XYZ file of C-alpha atoms in Angstrom:
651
model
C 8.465 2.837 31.707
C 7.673 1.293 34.735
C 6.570 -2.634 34.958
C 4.372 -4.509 36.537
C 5.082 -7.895 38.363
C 2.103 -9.705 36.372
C 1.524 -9.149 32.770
C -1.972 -10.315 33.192
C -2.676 -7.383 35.551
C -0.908 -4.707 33.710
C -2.968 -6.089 30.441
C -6.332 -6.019 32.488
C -4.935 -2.086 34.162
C -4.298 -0.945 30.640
C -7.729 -2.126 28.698
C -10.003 -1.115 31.664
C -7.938 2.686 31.446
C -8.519 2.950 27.525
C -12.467 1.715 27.822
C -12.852 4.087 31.051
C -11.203 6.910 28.504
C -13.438 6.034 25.518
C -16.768 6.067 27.958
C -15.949 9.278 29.575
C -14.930 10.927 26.499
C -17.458 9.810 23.910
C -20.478 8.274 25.781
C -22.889 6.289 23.213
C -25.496 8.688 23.936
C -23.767 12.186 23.255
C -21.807 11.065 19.797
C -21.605 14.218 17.687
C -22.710 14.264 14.354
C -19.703 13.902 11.299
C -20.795 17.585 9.801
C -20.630 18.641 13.280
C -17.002 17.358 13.641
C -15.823 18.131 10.717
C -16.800 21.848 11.295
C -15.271 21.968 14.799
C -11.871 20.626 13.253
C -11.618 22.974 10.791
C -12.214 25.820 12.861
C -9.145 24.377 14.770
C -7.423 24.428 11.545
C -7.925 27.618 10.830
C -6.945 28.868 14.100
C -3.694 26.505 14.914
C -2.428 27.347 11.016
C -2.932 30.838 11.161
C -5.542 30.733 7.866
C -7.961 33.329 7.849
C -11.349 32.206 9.012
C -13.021 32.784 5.546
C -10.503 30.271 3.833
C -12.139 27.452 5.657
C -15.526 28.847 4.464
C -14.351 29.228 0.662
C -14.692 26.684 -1.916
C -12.197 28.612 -3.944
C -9.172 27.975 -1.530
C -10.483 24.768 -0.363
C -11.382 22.961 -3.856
C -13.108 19.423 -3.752
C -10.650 16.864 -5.005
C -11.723 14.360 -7.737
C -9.051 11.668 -7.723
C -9.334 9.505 -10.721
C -7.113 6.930 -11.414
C -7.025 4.112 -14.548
C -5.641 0.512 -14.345
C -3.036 -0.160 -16.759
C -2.663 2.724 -18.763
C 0.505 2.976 -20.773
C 2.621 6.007 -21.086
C 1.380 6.358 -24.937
C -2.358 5.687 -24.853
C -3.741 8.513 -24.775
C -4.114 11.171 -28.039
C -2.471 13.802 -26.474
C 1.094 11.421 -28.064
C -0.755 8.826 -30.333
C -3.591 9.566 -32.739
C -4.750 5.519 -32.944
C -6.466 6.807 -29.596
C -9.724 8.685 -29.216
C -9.321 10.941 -26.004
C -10.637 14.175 -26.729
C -11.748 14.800 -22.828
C -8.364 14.030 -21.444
C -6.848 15.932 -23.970
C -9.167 18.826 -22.970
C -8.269 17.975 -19.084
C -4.710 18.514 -20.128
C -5.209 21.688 -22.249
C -6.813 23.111 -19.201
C -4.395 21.738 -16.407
C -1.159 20.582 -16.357
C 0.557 17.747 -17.648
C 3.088 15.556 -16.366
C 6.068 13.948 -18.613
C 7.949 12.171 -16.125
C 5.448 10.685 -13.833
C 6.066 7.768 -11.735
C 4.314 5.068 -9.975
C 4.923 1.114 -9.545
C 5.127 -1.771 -11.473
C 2.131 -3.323 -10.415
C -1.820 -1.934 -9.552
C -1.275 -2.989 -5.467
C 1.935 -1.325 -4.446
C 0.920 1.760 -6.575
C -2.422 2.258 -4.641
C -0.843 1.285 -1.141
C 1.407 4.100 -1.730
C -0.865 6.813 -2.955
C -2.877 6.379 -0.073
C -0.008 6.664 2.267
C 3.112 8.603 0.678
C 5.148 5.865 1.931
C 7.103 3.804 -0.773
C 5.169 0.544 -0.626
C 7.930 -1.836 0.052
C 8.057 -0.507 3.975
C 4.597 -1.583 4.120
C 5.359 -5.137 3.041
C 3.770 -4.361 -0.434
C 6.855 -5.872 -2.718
C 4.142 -6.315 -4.322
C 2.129 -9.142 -1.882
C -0.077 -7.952 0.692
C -3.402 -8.425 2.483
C -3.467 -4.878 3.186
C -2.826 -1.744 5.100
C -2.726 -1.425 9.077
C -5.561 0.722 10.651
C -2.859 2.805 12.634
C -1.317 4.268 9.358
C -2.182 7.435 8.343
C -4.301 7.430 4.410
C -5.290 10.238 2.095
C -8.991 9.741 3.265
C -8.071 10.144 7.535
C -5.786 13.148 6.548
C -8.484 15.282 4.114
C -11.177 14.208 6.492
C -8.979 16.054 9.415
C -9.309 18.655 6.813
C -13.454 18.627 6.942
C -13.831 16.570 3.727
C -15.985 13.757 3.276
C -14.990 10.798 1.408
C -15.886 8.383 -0.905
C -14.304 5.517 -2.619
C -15.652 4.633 -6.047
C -14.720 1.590 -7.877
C -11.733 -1.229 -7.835
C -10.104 -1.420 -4.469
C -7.252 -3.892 -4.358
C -4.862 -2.643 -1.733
C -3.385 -5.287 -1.394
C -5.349 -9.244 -1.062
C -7.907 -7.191 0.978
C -10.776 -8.501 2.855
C -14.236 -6.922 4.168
C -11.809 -6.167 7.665
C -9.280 -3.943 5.305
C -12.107 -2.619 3.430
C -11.802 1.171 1.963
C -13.793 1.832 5.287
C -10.812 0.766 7.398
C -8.674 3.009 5.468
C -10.411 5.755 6.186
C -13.350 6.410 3.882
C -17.128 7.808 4.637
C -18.423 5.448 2.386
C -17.566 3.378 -0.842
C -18.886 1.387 -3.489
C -17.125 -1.240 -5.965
C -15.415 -4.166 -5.226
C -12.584 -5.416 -3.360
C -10.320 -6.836 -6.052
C -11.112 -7.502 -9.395
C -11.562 -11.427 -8.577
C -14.912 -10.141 -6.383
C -16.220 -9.113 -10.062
C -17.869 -12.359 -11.419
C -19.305 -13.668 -7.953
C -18.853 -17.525 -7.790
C -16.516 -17.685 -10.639
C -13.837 -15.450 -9.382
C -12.938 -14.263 -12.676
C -13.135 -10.434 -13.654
C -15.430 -9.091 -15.651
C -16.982 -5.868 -17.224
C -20.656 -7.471 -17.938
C -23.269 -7.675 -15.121
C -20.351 -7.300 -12.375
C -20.842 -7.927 -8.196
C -20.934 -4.659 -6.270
C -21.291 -3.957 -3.099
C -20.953 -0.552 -0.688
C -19.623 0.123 2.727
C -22.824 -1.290 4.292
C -24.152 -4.006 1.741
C -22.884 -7.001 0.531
C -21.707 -8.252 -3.057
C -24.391 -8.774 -5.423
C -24.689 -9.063 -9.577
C -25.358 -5.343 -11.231
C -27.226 -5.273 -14.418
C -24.763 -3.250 -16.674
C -21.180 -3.009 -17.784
C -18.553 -1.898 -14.860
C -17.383 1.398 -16.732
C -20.569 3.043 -16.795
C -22.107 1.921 -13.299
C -19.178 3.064 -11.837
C -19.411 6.157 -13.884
C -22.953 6.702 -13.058
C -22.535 6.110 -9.496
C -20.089 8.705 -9.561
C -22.298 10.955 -11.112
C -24.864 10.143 -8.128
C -22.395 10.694 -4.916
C -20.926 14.079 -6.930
C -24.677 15.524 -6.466
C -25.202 14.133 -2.697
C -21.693 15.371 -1.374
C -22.268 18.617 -2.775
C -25.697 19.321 -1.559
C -23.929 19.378 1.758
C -21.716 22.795 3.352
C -18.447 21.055 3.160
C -15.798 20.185 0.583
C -15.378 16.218 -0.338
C -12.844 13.846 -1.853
C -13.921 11.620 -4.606
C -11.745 8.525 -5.036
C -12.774 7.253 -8.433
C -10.956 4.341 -9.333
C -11.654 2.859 -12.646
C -10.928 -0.865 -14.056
C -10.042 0.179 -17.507
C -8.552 -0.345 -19.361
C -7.039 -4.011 -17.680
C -8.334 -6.979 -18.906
C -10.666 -8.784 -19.911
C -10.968 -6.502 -22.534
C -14.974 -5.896 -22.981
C -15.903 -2.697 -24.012
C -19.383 -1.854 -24.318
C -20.945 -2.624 -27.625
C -21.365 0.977 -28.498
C -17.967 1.367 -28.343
C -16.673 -1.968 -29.952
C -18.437 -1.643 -33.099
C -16.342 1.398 -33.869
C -13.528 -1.259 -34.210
C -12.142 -4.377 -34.979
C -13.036 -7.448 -33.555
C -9.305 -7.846 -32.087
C -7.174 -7.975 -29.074
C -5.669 -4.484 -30.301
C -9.047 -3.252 -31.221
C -10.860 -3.914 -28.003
C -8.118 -2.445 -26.362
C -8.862 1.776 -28.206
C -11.992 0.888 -27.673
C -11.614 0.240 -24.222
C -9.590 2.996 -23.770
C -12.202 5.735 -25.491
C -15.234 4.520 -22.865
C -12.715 5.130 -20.095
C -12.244 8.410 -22.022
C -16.544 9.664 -22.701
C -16.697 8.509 -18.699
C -14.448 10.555 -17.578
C -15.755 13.383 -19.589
C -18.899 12.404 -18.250
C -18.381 13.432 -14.731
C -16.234 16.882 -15.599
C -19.300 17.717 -17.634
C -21.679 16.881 -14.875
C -19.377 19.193 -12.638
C -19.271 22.166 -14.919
C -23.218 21.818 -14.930
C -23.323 21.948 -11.060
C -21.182 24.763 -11.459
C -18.574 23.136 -9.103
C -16.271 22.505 -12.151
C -13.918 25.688 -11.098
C -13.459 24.645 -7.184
C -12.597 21.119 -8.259
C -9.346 20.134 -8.470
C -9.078 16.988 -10.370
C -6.129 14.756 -10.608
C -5.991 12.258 -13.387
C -3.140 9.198 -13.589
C -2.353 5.878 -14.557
C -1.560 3.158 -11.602
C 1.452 1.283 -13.571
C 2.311 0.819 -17.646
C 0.604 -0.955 -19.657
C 0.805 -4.529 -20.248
C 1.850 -4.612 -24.111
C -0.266 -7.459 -24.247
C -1.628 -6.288 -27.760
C 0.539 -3.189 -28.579
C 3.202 -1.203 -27.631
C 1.578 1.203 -24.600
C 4.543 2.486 -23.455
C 6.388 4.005 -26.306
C 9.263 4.784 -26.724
C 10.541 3.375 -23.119
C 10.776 -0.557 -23.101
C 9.116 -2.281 -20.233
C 5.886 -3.351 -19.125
C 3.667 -3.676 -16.054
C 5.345 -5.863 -13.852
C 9.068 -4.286 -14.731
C 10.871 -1.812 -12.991
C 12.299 0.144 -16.646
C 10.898 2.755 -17.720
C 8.041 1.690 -19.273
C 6.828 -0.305 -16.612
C 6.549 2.780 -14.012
C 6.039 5.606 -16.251
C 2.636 6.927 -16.585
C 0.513 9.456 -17.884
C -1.036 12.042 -15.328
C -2.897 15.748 -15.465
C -3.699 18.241 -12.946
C -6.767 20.713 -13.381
C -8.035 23.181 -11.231
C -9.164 26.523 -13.249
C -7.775 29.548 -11.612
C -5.110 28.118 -9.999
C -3.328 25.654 -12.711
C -2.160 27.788 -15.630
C -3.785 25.699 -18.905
C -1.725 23.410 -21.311
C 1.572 23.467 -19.107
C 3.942 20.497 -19.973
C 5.903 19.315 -16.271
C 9.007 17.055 -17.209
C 10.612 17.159 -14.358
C 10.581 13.936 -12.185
C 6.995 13.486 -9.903
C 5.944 10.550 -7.984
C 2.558 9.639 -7.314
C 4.133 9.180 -3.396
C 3.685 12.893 -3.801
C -0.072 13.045 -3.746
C -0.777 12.378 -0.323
C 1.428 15.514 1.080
C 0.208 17.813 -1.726
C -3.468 17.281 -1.684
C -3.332 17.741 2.247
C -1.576 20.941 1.819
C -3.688 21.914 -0.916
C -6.586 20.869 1.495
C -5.231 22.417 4.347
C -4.323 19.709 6.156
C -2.062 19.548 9.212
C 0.915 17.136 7.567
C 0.461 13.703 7.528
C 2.538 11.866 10.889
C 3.477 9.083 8.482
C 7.230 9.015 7.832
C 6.820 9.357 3.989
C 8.682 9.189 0.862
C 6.330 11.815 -1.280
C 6.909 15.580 -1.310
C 4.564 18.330 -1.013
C 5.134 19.322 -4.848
C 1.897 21.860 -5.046
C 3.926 25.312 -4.972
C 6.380 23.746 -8.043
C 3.608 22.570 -9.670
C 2.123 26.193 -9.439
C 5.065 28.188 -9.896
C 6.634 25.777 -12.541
C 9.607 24.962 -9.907
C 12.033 24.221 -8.274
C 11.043 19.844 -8.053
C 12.542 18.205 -5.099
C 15.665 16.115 -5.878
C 15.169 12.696 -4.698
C 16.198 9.440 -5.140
C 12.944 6.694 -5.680
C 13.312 3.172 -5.086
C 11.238 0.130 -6.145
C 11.504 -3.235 -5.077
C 10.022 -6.920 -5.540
C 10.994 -9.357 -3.188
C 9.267 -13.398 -3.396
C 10.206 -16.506 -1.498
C 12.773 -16.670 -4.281
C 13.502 -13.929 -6.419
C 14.861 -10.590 -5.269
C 14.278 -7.394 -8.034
C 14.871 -3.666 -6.936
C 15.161 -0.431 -9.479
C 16.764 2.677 -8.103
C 16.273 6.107 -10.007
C 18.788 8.584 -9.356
C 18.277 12.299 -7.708
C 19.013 13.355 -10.766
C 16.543 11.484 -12.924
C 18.999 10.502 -15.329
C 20.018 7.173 -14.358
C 17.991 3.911 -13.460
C 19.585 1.015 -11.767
C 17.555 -2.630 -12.885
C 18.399 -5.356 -10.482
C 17.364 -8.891 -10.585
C 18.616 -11.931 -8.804
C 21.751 -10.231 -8.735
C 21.837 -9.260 -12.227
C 22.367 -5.437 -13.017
C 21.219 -3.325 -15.522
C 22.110 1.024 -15.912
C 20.109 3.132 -17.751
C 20.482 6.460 -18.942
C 17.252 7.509 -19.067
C 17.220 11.138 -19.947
C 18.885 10.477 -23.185
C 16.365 9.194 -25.952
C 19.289 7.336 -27.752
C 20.281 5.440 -24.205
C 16.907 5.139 -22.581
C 16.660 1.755 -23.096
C 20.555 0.194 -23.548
C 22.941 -0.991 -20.808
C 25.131 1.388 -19.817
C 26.512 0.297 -16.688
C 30.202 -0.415 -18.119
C 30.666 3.068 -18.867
C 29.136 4.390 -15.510
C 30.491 1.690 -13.047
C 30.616 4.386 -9.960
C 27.332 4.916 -10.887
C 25.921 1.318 -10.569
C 27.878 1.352 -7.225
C 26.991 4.511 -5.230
C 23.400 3.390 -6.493
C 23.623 -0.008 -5.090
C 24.842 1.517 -1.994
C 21.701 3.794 -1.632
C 19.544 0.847 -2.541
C 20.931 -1.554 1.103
C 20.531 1.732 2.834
C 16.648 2.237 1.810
C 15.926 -1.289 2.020
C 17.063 -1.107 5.105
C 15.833 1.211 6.658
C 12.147 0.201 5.918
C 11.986 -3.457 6.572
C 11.175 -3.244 10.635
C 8.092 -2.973 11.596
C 7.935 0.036 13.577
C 5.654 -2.109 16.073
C 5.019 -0.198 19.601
C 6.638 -2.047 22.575
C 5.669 -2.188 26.599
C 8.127 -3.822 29.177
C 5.644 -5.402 31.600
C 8.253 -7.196 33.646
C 11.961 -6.800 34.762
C 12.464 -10.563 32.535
C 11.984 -8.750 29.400
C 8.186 -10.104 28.704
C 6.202 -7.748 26.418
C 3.477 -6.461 24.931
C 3.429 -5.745 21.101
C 0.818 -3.326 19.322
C 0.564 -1.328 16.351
C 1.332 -2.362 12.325
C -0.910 -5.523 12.679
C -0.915 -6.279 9.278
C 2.243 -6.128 8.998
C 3.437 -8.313 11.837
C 0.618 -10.801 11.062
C 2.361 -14.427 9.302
C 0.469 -15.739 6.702
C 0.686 -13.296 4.066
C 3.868 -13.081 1.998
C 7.135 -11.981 3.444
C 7.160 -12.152 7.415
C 10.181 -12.743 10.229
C 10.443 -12.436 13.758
C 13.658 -12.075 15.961
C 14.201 -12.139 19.447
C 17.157 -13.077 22.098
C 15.920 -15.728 24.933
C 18.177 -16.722 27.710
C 16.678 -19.514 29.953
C 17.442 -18.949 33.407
C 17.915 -21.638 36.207
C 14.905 -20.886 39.109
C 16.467 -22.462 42.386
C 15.985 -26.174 42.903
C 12.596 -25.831 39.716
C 15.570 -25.731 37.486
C 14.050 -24.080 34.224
C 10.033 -23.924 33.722
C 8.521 -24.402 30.334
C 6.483 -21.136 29.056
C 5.714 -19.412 26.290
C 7.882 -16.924 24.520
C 5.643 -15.844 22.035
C 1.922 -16.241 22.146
C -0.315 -14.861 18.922
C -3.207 -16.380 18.204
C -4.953 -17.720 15.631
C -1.638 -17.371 13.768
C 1.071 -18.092 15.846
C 3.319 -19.518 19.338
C 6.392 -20.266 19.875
C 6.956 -21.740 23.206
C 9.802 -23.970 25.158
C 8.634 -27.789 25.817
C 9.101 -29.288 29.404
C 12.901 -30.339 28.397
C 13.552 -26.711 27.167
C 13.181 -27.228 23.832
C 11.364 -24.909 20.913
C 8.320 -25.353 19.607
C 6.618 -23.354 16.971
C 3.177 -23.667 15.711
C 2.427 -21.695 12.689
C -0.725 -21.837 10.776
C -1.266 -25.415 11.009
C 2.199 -26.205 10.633
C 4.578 -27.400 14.120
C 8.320 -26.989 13.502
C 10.332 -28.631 16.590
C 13.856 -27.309 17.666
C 16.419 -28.029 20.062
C 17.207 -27.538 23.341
C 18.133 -24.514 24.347
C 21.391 -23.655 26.446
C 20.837 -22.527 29.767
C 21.986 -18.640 31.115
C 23.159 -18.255 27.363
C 20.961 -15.914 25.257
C 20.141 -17.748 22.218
C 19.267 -15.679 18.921
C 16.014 -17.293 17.738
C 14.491 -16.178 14.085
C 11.198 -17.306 12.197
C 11.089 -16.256 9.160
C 8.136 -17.117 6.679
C 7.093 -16.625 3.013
C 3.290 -17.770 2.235
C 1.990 -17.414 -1.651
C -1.647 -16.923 -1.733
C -3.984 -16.949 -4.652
C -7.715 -15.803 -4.641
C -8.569 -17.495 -8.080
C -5.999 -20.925 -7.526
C -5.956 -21.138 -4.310
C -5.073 -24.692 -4.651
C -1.803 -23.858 -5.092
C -1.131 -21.950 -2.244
C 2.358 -22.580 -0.346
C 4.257 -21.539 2.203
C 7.647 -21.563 3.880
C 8.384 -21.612 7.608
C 12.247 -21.371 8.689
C 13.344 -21.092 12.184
C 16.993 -20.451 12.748
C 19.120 -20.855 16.710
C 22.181 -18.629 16.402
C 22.109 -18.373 12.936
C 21.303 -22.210 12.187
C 18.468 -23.549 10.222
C 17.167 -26.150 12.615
C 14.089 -26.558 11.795
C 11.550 -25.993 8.501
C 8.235 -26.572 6.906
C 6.401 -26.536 3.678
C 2.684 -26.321 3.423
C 0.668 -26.344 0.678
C -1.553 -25.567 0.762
C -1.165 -23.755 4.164
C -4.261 -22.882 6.394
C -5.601 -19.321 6.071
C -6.460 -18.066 9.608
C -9.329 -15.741 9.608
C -8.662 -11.799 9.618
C -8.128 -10.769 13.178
C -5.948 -7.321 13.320
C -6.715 -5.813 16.264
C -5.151 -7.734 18.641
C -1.796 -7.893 20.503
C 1.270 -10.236 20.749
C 2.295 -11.149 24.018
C 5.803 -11.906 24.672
C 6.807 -14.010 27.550
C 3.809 -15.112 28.707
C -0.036 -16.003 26.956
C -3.568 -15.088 27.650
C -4.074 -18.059 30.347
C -0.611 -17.857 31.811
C -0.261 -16.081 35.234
C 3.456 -16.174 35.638
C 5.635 -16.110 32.728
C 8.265 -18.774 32.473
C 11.764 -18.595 33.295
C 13.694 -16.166 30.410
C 14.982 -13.108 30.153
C 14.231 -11.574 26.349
C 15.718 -9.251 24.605
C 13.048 -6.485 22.786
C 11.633 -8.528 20.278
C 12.261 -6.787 16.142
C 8.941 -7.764 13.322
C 10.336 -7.850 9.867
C 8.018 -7.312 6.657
C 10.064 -9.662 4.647
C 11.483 -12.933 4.305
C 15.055 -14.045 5.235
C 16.025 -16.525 2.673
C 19.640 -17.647 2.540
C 19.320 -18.867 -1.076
C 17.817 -16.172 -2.890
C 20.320 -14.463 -5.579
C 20.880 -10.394 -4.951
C 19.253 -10.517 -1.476
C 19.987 -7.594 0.371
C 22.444 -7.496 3.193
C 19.780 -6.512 5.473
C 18.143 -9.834 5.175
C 21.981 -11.436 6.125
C 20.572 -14.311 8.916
C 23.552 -14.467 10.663
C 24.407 -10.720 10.777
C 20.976 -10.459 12.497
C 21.253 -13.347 14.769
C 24.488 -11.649 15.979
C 22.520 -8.322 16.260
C 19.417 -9.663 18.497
C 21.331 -10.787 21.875
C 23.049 -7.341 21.703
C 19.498 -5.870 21.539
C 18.707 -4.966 25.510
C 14.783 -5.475 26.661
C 12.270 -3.219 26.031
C 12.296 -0.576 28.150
């Protein structure tokens, strides 16, 4: 790419281009309606895919898609494999559709919903589990079926991730929603979840106390957007995403006084109002007569908690755990016509595989993401062949490292944590849950193996790069989420060699410049200085015409309900050497700004950057800690400080 002498003039070249685009393109005055749009794009569909025209007309090849999902639903709660439950609509939903045996998700309701909106395993978005969210540049299920000519709607809990009104389901990709952000939004003031009277709000209103309990008002606003999307000439995707059964536990009373006043009885009860809802809205679809051109897709986001029972018999585990019984959830396709009825699927299915199979069922062109899920829709039909794969999960905290690895196969499950190892053979009933990694040590290796290679190959930020001058300074764009300090795991790398200017000797400047959350810059006597969120960590001196490897690295905990006891960590390393680091706690929280850039080399009142030469700078969605047990190799400081002066500029 060719640079410019000044980055300030390339910057102010390269906005006034993309606003002279957007004006000429889509004046104010001339926007097209979304019906309009949509219509247009699926006549390109049709034509660029080779689909006869009539396919894009017909409800019967392009079926609305009802996605419901429930929160902490364990692999046996349902009556379809334990009669202490009262299902009789899923159990109908599976006699008509298809049910899955080996379904899998992750261990916790975040990473599971960051990845079913994406296909991409969670952990390459940051998500192990801690996140405030998903980047506006990254494809979702809701931009992909809308490509398609759907509309959208989200209905219910939200929780991708820590997420604020500026990562909202609207961001993502949605028409419209209504529900809440995260289950703390639920009480108002309080901050504490709750089923009775809960705060609301839609894409264009703000939280406010509902009059009702949170099962049915999300069931009966359900009810209400089924009716308005389908009084329009165009398919839509529903996203209903319930609360139940998590806790608090507080069923409705009509449903409690069915059974005892205990932890364990409030849970079936629980359970069955999740059940009448969701029989509810097929009902109210069969009496539209839409019931047959809706294909509905029913799962569970992680395994139950076994707070009050065993959910997840007979695996072992629990939300939060990587065994079995932590990722291993119920889930049911139905789509009359096109699903044979009362199919059992026990061959190994990730819920990564939505995303590619709903846009080919849709029509979709594929998603661009670079995704882990498989377009599964033709097995699923045909009762095989399953893509072999290997899925990976992994939890990674200031201090604590945990990964699970489940082979190609689906027979054997790798359970690390700290650096502690666990095999399971999970296809046999007898081994499912006992340690059998003595017997199978070339398995626990050639899984470990595949486990550095994934992890590595997904903790970059794939950030977008410009070279605006022959030093090396640059612009960074793209991912801001995930390059954004503050939340969780976050590190930064980048080569600087200062560079003698004549008789001015070298100049102080910036070498990174990101506000409100970050700059690192050299001092008049050439030495670091990083300000971080509050926090200023000074370094040393910097060598001159040497390139010096210099990494930040960062791990903030943040709590909605506590947030008293936030902390954070800020490291910054010269050539592999902790010189400098900070703990806050609490640390500031800057306010949501992700649509800016980082500048590199120079800031926003800068006119010359000052004298460096930089290799391209590398974002990291993690934390490089050189005390945590069972950290991957990846996340070796010193093998990437020896890495990042090798690294040439951008180009």
């Amino acid at each position: 790419m060719k640079s410019t002498s000044s980055p300030q003039t390339f910057l102010s070249q390269t906005r006034s281009s993309k606003t002279l685009l957007s004006k000429t393109l889509w004046p104010k005055t001339v926007q097209p309606r979304r019906l309009a749009i949509r219509r247009v794009a699926c006549l390109l569909l049709c034509l660029t895919s080779g689909l006869a025209l009539i396919q894009c007309e017909s409800r019967s090849v392009r079926p609305n898609i009802l996605l419901i999902l429930a929160d902490d639903l364990g692999y046996n709660d349902l009556g379809l494999s334990n009669d202490k439950f009262v299902t009789p609509n899923l159990t109908a939903l599976a006699a008509s559709g298809v049910r899955f045996t080996r379904h899998y998700t992750d261990a916790v309701c975040s990473t599971t919903r960051a990845g079913l909106l994406t296909g991409i395993d969670p952990a390459h978005l940051g998500f192990r589990p801690l996140r405030q969210g998903i980047s506006s540049d990254v494809e979702t299920m809701p931009k992909v079926l809308s490509r398609a000519g759907y509309s959208t709607y989200h209905i219910g809990k939200w929780h991708v991730g820590n997420a604020t009104a500026g990562l909202s389901p609207t961001e993502a990709g949605f028409d419209d929603w209504y529900g809440y952000l995260t289950q703390w939004d639920l009480g108002g003031k309080k901050k504490w979840p709750t089923y009775r009277d809960p705060w609301l709000q839609s894409s264009d209103t703000k939280p406010s106390k509902v009059p009702g309990h949170l099962t049915d008002l999300v069931t009966d606003k359900t009810l209400e957007v089924i009716d308005e999307l389908s009084a329009a000439d165009e398919p839509w995707f529903i996203n209903l995403w319930y609360y139940a059964p998590h806790g608090p536990l507080q069923p409705a009373p009509r449903f409690a006084e069915k059974y005892p006043d205990t932890g364990e009885g409030k849970y079936y009860a629980t359970v069955e109002q999740l059940d009448q809802s969701i029989g509810r809205v097929v009902d109210h679809l069969r009496e539209r007569g839409i019931a047959d051109d809706t294909l509905i897709v029913f799962l569970s986001d992680n395994g139950g908690t076994n707070t009050y029972l065993d959910n997840n018999h007979p695996y072992v585990g629990h939300k939060g755990q990587f065994l079995e019984g932590g990722v291993r959830t119920p889930m049911i396709w139905r789509w009359p016509g096109q699903l044979e009825g009362g199919r059992l699927v026990d061959e190994v299915v990730s819920y990564l595989d939505l995303l590619p199979t709903l846009a080919a069922v849709s029509g979709a062109p594929p998603t661009e993401n670079a995704i882990a899920g498989k377009n599964i829709w033709s097995a699923v039909q045909k009762g095989g062949p399953f893509p072999a794969r290997t899925l990976f999960w992994e939890s990674i905290t200031g201090d604590s490292n945990a990964y699970s690895v489940l082979d190609r196969d689906g027979r054997f499950r790798l359970v690390s944590r700290d650096g502690v190892n666990r095999l399971f053979d999970v296809q046999d009933r007898n081994t499912a849950n006992r340690n059998v990694s003595e017997a199978h040590p070339d398995v626990m290796s050639r899984l470990q193996n595949e486990y550095e290679a994934w992890h590595a190959s997904g903790h970059e930020v794939p950030v977008d790069v410009t070279r605006v001058n022959e030093s090396g300074a640059t612009l960074v764009e793209g991912h801001a989420v995930q390059r954004t300090p503050g939340y969780a795991g976050f590190s930064f790398a980048i080569g600087v060699t200062p560079v003698v200017r004549g008789k001015d000797g070298i100049r102080s400047g910036v070498v990174v410049d990101d506000p409100p959350y970050w700059r690192l810059a050299l001092t008049a006597r050439g030495a670091l200085q990083l300000d971080m969120l509050g926090e200023r960590l000074n370094g040393p001196v910097l060598i001159a015409e040497k390139c010096s490897a210099i990494v930040v690295t960062s791990y903030f905990a943040r709590s909605r309900r506590y947030p008293q006891n936030e902390t954070g960590q800020i490291d910054m390393y010269v050539d592999g050497l902790r010189v400098a680091t900070s703990t806050a706690a609490p640390p500031l929280q800057a306010p949501a700004q992700f649509d800016r850039l980082t500048r590199v080399g120079f800031d926003r009142q800068s006119a010359e950057p000052g004298s460096f030469e930089f290799t391209s700078p590398r974002f990291f969605n993690d934390y490089f800690s050189t005390s945590r047990a069972g950290k991957p190799k990846a996340d070796d400081i010193e093998l990437l400080s020896r890495e990042v002066c090798s690294v040439p500029a951008a180009g």
